[in-house]
Coordinates of C-alpha atoms in Angstrom, one line a residue:
X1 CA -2.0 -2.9 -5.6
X2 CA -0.4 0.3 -6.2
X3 CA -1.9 2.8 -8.9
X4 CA 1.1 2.5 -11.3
X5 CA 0.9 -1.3 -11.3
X6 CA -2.6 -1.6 -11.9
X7 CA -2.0 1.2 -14.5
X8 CA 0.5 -1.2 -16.2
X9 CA -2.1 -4.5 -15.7
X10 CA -4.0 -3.0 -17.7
X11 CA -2.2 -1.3 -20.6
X12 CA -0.9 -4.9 -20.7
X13 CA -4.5 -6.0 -21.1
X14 CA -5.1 -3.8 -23.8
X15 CA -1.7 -3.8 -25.7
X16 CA -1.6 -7.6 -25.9
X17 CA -4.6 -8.7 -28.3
X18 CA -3.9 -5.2 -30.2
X19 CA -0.5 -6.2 -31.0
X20 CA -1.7 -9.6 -31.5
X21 CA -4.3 -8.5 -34.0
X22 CA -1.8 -6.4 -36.2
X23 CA 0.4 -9.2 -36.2
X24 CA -2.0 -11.1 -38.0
X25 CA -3.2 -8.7 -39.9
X26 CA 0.4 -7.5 -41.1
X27 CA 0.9 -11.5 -41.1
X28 CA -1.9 -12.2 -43.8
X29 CA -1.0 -9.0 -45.7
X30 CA 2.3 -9.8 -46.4
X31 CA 1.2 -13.7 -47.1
X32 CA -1.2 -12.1 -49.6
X33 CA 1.2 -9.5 -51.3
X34 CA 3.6 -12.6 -52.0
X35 CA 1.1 -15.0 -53.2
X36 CA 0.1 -12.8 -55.7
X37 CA 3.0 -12.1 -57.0
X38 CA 3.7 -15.9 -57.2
X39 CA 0.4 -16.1 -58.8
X40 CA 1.8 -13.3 -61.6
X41 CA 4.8 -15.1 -62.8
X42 CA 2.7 -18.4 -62.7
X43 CA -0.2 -16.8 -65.3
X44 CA 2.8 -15.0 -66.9
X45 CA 5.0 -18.5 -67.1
X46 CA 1.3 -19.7 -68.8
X47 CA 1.6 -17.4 -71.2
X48 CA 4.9 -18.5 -72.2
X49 CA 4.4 -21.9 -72.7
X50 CA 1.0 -21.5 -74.6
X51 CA 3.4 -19.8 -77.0
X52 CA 5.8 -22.1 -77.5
X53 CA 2.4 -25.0 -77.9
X54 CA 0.9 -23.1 -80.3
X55 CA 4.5 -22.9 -82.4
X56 CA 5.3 -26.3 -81.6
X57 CA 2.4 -27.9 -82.4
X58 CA 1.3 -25.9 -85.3
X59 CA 1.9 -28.7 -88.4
X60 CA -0.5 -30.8 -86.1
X61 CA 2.2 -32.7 -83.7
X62 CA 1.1 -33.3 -80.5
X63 CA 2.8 -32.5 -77.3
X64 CA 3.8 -33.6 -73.8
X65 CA 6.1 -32.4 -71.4
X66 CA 6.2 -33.9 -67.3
X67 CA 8.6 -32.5 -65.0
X68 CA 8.6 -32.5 -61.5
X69 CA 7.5 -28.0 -61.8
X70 CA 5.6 -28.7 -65.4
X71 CA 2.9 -30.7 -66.7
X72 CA 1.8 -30.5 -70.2
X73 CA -0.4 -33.1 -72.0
X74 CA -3.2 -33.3 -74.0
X75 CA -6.8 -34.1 -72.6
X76 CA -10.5 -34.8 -73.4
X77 CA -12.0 -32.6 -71.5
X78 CA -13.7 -29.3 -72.2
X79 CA -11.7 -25.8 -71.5
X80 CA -11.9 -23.7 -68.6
X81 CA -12.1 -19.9 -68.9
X82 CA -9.5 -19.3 -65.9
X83 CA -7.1 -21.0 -64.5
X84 CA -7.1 -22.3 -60.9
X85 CA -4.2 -21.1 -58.2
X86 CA -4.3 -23.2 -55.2
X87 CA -2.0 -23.7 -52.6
X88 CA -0.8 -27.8 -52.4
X89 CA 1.7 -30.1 -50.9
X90 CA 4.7 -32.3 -53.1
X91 CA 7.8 -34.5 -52.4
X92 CA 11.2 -32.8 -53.0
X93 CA 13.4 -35.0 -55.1
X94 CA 16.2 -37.1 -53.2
X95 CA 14.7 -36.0 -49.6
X96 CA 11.4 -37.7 -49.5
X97 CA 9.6 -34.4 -47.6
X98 CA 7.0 -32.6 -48.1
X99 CA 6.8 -29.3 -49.2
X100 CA 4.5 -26.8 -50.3
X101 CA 4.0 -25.6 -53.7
X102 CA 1.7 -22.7 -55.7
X103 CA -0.1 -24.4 -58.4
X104 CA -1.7 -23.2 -61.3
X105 CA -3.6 -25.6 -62.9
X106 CA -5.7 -24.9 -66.4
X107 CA -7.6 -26.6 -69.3
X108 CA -6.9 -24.2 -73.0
X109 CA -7.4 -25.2 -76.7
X110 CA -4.3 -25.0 -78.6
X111 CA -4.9 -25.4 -82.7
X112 CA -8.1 -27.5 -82.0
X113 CA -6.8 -29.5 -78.7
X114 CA -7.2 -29.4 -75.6
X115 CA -4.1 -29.5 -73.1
X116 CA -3.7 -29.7 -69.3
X117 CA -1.4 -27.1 -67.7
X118 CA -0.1 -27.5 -64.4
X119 CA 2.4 -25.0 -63.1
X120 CA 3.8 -25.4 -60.1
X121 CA 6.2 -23.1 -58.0
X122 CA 7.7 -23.9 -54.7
X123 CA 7.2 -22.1 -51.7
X124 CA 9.7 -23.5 -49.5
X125 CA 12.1 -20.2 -50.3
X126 CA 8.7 -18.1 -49.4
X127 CA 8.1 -20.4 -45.8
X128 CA 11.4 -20.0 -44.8
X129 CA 10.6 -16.1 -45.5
X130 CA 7.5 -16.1 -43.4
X131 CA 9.2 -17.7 -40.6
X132 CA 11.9 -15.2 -40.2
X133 CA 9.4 -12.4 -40.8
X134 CA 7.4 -14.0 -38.0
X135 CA 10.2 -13.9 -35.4
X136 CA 10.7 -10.8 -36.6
X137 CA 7.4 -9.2 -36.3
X138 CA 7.5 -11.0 -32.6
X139 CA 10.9 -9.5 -31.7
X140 CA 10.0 -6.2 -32.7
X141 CA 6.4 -6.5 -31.0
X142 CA 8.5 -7.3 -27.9
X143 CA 10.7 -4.6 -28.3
X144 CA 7.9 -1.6 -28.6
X145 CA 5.8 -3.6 -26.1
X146 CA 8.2 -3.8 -23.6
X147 CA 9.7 -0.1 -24.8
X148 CA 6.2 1.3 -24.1
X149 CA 5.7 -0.2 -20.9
X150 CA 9.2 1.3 -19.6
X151 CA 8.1 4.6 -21.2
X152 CA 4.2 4.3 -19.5
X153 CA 6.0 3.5 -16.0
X154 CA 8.5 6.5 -16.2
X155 CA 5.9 9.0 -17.5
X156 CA 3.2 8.5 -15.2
X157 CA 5.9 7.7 -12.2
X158 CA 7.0 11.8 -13.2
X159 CA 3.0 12.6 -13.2
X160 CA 2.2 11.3 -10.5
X161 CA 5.1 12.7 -8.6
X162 CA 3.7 15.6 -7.2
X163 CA 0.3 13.5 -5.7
X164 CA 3.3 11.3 -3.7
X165 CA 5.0 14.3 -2.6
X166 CA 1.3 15.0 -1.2
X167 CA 0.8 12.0 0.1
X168 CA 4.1 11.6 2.1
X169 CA 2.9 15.3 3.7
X170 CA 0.0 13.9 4.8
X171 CA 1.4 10.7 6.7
X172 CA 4.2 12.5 7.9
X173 CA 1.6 15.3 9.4
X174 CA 1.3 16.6 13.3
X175 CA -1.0 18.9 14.6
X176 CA 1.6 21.0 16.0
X177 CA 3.4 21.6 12.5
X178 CA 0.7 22.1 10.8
X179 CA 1.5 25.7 9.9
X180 CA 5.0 24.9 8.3
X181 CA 3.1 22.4 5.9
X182 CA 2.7 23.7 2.7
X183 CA 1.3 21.6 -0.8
X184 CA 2.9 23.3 -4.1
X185 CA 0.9 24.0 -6.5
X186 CA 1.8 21.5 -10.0
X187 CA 0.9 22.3 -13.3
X188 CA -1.4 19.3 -13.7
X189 CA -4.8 20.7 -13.1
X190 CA -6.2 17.8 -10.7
X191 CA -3.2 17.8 -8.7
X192 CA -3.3 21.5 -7.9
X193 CA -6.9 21.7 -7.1
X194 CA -6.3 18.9 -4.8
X195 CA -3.2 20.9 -3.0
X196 CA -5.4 23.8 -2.9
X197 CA -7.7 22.7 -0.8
X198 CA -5.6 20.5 1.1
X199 CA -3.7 23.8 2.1
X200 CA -7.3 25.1 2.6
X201 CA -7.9 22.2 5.3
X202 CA -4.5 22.4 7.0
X203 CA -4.8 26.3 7.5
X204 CA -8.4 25.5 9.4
X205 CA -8.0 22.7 11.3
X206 CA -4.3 24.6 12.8
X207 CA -6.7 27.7 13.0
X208 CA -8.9 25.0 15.1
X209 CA -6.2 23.7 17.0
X210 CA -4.7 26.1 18.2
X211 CA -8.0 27.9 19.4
X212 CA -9.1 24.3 21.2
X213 CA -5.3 24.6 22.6
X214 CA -5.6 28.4 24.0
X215 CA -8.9 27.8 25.4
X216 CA -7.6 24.5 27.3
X217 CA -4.8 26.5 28.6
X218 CA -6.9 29.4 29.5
X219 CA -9.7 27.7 31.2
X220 CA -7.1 25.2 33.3
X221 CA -5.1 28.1 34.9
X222 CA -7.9 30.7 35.4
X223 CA -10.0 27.5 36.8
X224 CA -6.7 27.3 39.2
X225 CA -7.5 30.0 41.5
X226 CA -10.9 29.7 42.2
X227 CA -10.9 26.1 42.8
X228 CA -8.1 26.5 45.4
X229 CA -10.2 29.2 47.1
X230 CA -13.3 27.5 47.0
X231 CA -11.1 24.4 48.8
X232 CA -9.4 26.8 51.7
X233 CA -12.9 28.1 52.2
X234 CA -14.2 24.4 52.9
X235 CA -11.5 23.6 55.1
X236 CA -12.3 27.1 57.0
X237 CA -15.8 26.3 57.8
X238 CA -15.1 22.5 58.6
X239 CA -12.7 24.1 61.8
X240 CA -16.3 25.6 62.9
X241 CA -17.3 24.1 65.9
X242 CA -21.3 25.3 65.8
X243 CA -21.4 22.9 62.1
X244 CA -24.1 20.2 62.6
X245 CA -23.3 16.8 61.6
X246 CA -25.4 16.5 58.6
X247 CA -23.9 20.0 57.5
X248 CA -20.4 18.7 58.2
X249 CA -20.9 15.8 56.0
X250 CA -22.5 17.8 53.1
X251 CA -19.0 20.0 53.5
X252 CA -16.1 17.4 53.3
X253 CA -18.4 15.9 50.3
X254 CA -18.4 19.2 48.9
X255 CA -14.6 19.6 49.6
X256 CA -14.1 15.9 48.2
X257 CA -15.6 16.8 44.5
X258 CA -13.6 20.2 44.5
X259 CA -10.3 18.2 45.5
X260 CA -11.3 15.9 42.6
X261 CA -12.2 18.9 40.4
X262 CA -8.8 20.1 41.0
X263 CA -7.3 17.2 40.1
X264 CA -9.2 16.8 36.8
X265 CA -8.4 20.4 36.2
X266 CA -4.3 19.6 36.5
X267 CA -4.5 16.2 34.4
X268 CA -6.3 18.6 31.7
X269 CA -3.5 21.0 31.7
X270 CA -0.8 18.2 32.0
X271 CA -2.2 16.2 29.0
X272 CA -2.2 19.8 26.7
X273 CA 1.3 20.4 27.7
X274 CA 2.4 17.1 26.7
X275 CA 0.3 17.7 23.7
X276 CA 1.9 21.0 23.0
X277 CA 5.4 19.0 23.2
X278 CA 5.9 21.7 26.3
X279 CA 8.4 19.1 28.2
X280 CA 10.9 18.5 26.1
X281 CA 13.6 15.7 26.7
X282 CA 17.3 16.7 26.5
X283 CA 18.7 13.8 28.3
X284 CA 18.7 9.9 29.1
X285 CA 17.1 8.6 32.6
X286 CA 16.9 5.6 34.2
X287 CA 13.0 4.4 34.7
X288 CA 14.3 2.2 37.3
X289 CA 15.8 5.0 39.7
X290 CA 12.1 7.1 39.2
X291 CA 10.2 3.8 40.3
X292 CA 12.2 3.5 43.5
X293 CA 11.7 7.0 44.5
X294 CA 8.0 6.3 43.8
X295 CA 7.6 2.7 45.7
X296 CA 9.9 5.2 48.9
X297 CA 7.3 7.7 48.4
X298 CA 4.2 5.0 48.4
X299 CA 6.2 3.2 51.5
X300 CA 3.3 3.4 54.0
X301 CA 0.6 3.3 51.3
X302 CA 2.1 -0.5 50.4
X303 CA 2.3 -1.3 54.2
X304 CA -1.6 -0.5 55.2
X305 CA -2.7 -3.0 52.3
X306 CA 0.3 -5.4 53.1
X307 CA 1.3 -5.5 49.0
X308 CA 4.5 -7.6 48.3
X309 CA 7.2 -6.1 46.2
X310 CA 8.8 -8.0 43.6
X311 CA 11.6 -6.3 42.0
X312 CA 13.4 -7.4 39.5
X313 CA 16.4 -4.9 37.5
X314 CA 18.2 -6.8 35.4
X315 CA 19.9 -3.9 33.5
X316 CA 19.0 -0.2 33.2
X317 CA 16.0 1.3 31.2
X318 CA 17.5 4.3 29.6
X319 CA 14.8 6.9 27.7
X320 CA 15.1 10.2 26.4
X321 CA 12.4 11.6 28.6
X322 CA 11.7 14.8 30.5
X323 CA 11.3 14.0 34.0
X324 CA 8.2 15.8 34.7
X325 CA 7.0 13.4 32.3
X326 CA 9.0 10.5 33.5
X327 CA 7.3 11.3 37.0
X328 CA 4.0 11.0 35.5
X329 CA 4.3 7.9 33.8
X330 CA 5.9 6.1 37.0
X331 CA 3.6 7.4 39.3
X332 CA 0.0 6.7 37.2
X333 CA 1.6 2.8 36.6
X334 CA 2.7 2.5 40.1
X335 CA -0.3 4.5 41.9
X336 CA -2.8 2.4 39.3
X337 CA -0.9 -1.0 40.7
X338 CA -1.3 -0.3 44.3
X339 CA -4.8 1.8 44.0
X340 CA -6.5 -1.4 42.5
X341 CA -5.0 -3.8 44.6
X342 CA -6.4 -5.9 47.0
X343 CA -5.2 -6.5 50.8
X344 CA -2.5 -8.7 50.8
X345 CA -1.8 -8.8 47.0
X346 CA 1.6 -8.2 45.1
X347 CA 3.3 -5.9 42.6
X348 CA 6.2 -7.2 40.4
X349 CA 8.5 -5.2 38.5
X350 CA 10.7 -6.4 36.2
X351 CA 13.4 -3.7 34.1
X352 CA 15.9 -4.7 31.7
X353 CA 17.6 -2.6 28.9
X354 CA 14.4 -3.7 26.2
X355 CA 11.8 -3.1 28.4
X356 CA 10.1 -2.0 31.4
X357 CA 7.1 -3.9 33.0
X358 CA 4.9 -3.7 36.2
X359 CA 2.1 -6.3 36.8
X360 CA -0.2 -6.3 39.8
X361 CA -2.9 -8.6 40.9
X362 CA -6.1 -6.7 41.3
X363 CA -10.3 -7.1 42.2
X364 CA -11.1 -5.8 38.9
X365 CA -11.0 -8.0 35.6
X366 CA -9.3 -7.5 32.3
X367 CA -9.4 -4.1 31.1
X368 CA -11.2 -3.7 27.2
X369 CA -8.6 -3.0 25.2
X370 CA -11.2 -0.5 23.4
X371 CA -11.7 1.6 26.3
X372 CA -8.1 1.0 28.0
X373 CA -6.3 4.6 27.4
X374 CA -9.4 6.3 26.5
X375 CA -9.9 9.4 28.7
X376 CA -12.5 9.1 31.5
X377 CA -13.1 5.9 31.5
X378 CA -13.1 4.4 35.1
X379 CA -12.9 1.7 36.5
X380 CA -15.7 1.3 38.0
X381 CA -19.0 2.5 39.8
X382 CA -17.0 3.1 43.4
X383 CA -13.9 4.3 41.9
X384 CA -13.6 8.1 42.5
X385 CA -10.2 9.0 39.5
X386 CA -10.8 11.7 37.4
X387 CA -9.7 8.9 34.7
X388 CA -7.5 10.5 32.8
X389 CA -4.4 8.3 34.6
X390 CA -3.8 5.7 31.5
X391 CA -4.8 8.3 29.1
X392 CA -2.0 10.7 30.9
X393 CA 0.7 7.4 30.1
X394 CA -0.4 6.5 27.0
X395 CA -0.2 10.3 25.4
X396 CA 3.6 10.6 27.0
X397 CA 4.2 7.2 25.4
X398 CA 3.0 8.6 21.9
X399 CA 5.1 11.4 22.5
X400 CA 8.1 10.2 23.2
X401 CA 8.3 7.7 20.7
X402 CA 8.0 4.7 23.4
X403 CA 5.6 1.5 23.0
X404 CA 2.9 0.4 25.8
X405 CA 1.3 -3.0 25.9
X406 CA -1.4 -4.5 27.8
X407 CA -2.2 -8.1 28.8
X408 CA -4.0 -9.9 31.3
X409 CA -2.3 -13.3 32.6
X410 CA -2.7 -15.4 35.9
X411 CA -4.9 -12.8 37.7
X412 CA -2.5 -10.4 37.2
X413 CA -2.5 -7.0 35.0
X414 CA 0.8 -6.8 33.2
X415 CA 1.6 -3.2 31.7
X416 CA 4.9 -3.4 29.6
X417 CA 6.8 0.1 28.3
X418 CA 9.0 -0.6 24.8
X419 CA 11.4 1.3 22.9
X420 CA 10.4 1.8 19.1

């Protein structure tokens, strides 16, 4: 749930049983304020009418009045102090429905007898009243309810602008722009401490890169030299005739790890180029054309182990791919297919204009997709690759905006290249 929603959830939460509660409140106040003026012109109406008794029945007359609103009659019973307001329900003439009525009801002496006073004023103007002040109230609750939700959402959608504007920058970040990225400072005071030090941690880990990036540079071309030395050297002394065995076998060992070391040493620089976006693609290729000059270059490779071929181009793969690069991804998937191949096994390749797939059957089992591009991880205890082969594909992949998938079907190893 997103920050402004929940936000909202609960204003909502709140706002709800407040404006609930001053409805009612409001509701009884104004129920109150009208009853007791109903109650005013009903002691005041009293009044009146004890008047008139006390004239009217002065030379000792008595007197009785009954009307559907007034009830005057004489009574044996004793008199009450105050008169008794209470709220009750009566038929309305000709319609036969109830409706309510204020009723004041009261016991006086008037010139030495007691009469019975009922009063009663009907409340069916003052229901009608409440109803519409009801719809009202809820109408107008509505209103500033939904009034301050719209305000809420477009005043904390402008506040919390400047964390989104963050945010994006973040997502959107790569180590090689790093140094353009900048976080304005906003005149909320979280939001600029934030940018601060997220500037703070941009400058450093750039700093960091490209320090990691200069020494990986350095180290891979000034290992260069003396690794190609050290390897003409080898070779020199393995054309000396006077070598013993034992000491000819400890030299082409010794040439073997520095012709792997050299090899490890060039993936390293390859993989910081490509890193360092130093191959950059101008124009389309065709992945199809690059895999037949590889299986032509593999030719006799392919015949010692007596792999079948199965090719299948459909339609062109076109990427926007350097072809350094292009060369590197062919020749890792197609070197990795015939490496770990057995005698007698087969390659297919399949290319169409979605996507570009080589399977091959293989000794080994089905790769862990948790350790699949990782860098050196081998496959195995005999293998002798520097493993940096997948990890080479997968990082030109990345970086060229390309797909890779892995799956392992029917003994074979199916490796499929997508455009995004």
């Amino acid at each position: 749930m997103k920050l402004l929603t929940k936000t909202t959830v609960y204003f909502l939460i709140a706002m709800i049983p407040l404006l609930a509660a001053s409805g009612f409140l409001l509701f009884n106040q104004f129920t109150k304020a009208i009853n007791y003026r109903v109650d005013k012109e009903l002691i005041y109406e009293e009044i009146q009418w004890l008047q008139y008794l006390e004239a009217t029945t002065g030379n000792g007359s008595n007197f009785i009045l009954r009307s559907p609103d007034l009830l005057i009659y004489p009574v044996n019973e004793a008199s009450e102090n105050y008169p008794q307001i209470i709220d009750v329900y009566g038929t309305k003439a000709k319609e036969n429905i109830q409706i309510p009525y204020r009723q004041l009801s009261h016991v006086v002496p008037v010139n030495g007898n007691m009469y019975q006073i009922v009063i009663r004023k009907s409340q069916e103007q003052k229901a009608a009243l409440l109803t519409n002040i009801t719809w009202v109230m809820i109408f107008v609750f509505a209103g500033l309810l939904f009034a301050a939700m719209i305000f809420n959402w477009f005043i904390s959608k402008k506040i919390w602008q400047p964390f989104k504007t963050s945010l994006y920058k973040i997502k959107n970040i790569e180590l090689q722009k790093l140094k353009s990225i900048h976080f304005d400072v906003s005149n909320i005071q979280e939001f600029s401490q934030l940018n601060t030090s997220l500037n703070s941690m941009t400058n450093k880990i750039h700093q960091d890169y490209e320090s990691i990036k200069e020494f990986t540079e350095n180290a891979a071309h000034e290992m260069q030299t003396p690794l190609a030395v050290a390897q003409t050297k080898m070779e020199l002394l393995l054309q000396d005739e006077n070598l013993k065995e034992n000491q000819t076998e400890a030299i082409m060992q010794a040439s073997t790890a520095l012709s792997r070391l050299s090899k490890l040493n060039q993936s390293l620089l390859l993989l910081a180029k490509i890193e360092n976006h130093q191959y950059e693609a101008k124009e389309d290729l065709s992945l199809g054309d690059v895999t037949k000059k590889y299986l032509n270059l593999f030719e006799e490779i392919i015949k010692d182990k007596q792999l079948k071929i199965e090719l299948d181009f459909t339609e062109e793969f076109m990427v926007k791919l350097h072809p350094f690069l292009a060369d590197s991804l062919i020749s890792n998937l197609t070197g990795n297919a015939i490496k770990y191949n057995y005698i007698g096994g087969k390659i297919r390749i399949k290319i169409n204009n979605k996507r570009f797939c080589i399977s091959n059957t293989s000794t080994l089992k089905q790769i862990d997709d948790e350790q699949l591009f990782k860098r050196f991880k081998t496959s195995g205890s005999q293998d002798t690759s520097n493993g940096l082969g997948l990890a080479i594909v997968k990082k030109i992949i990345d970086i060229n905006d390309l797909q890779i998938h892995y799956k392992y079907e029917s003994d074979f190893h199916n490796f499929c290249i997508y455009k995004v």
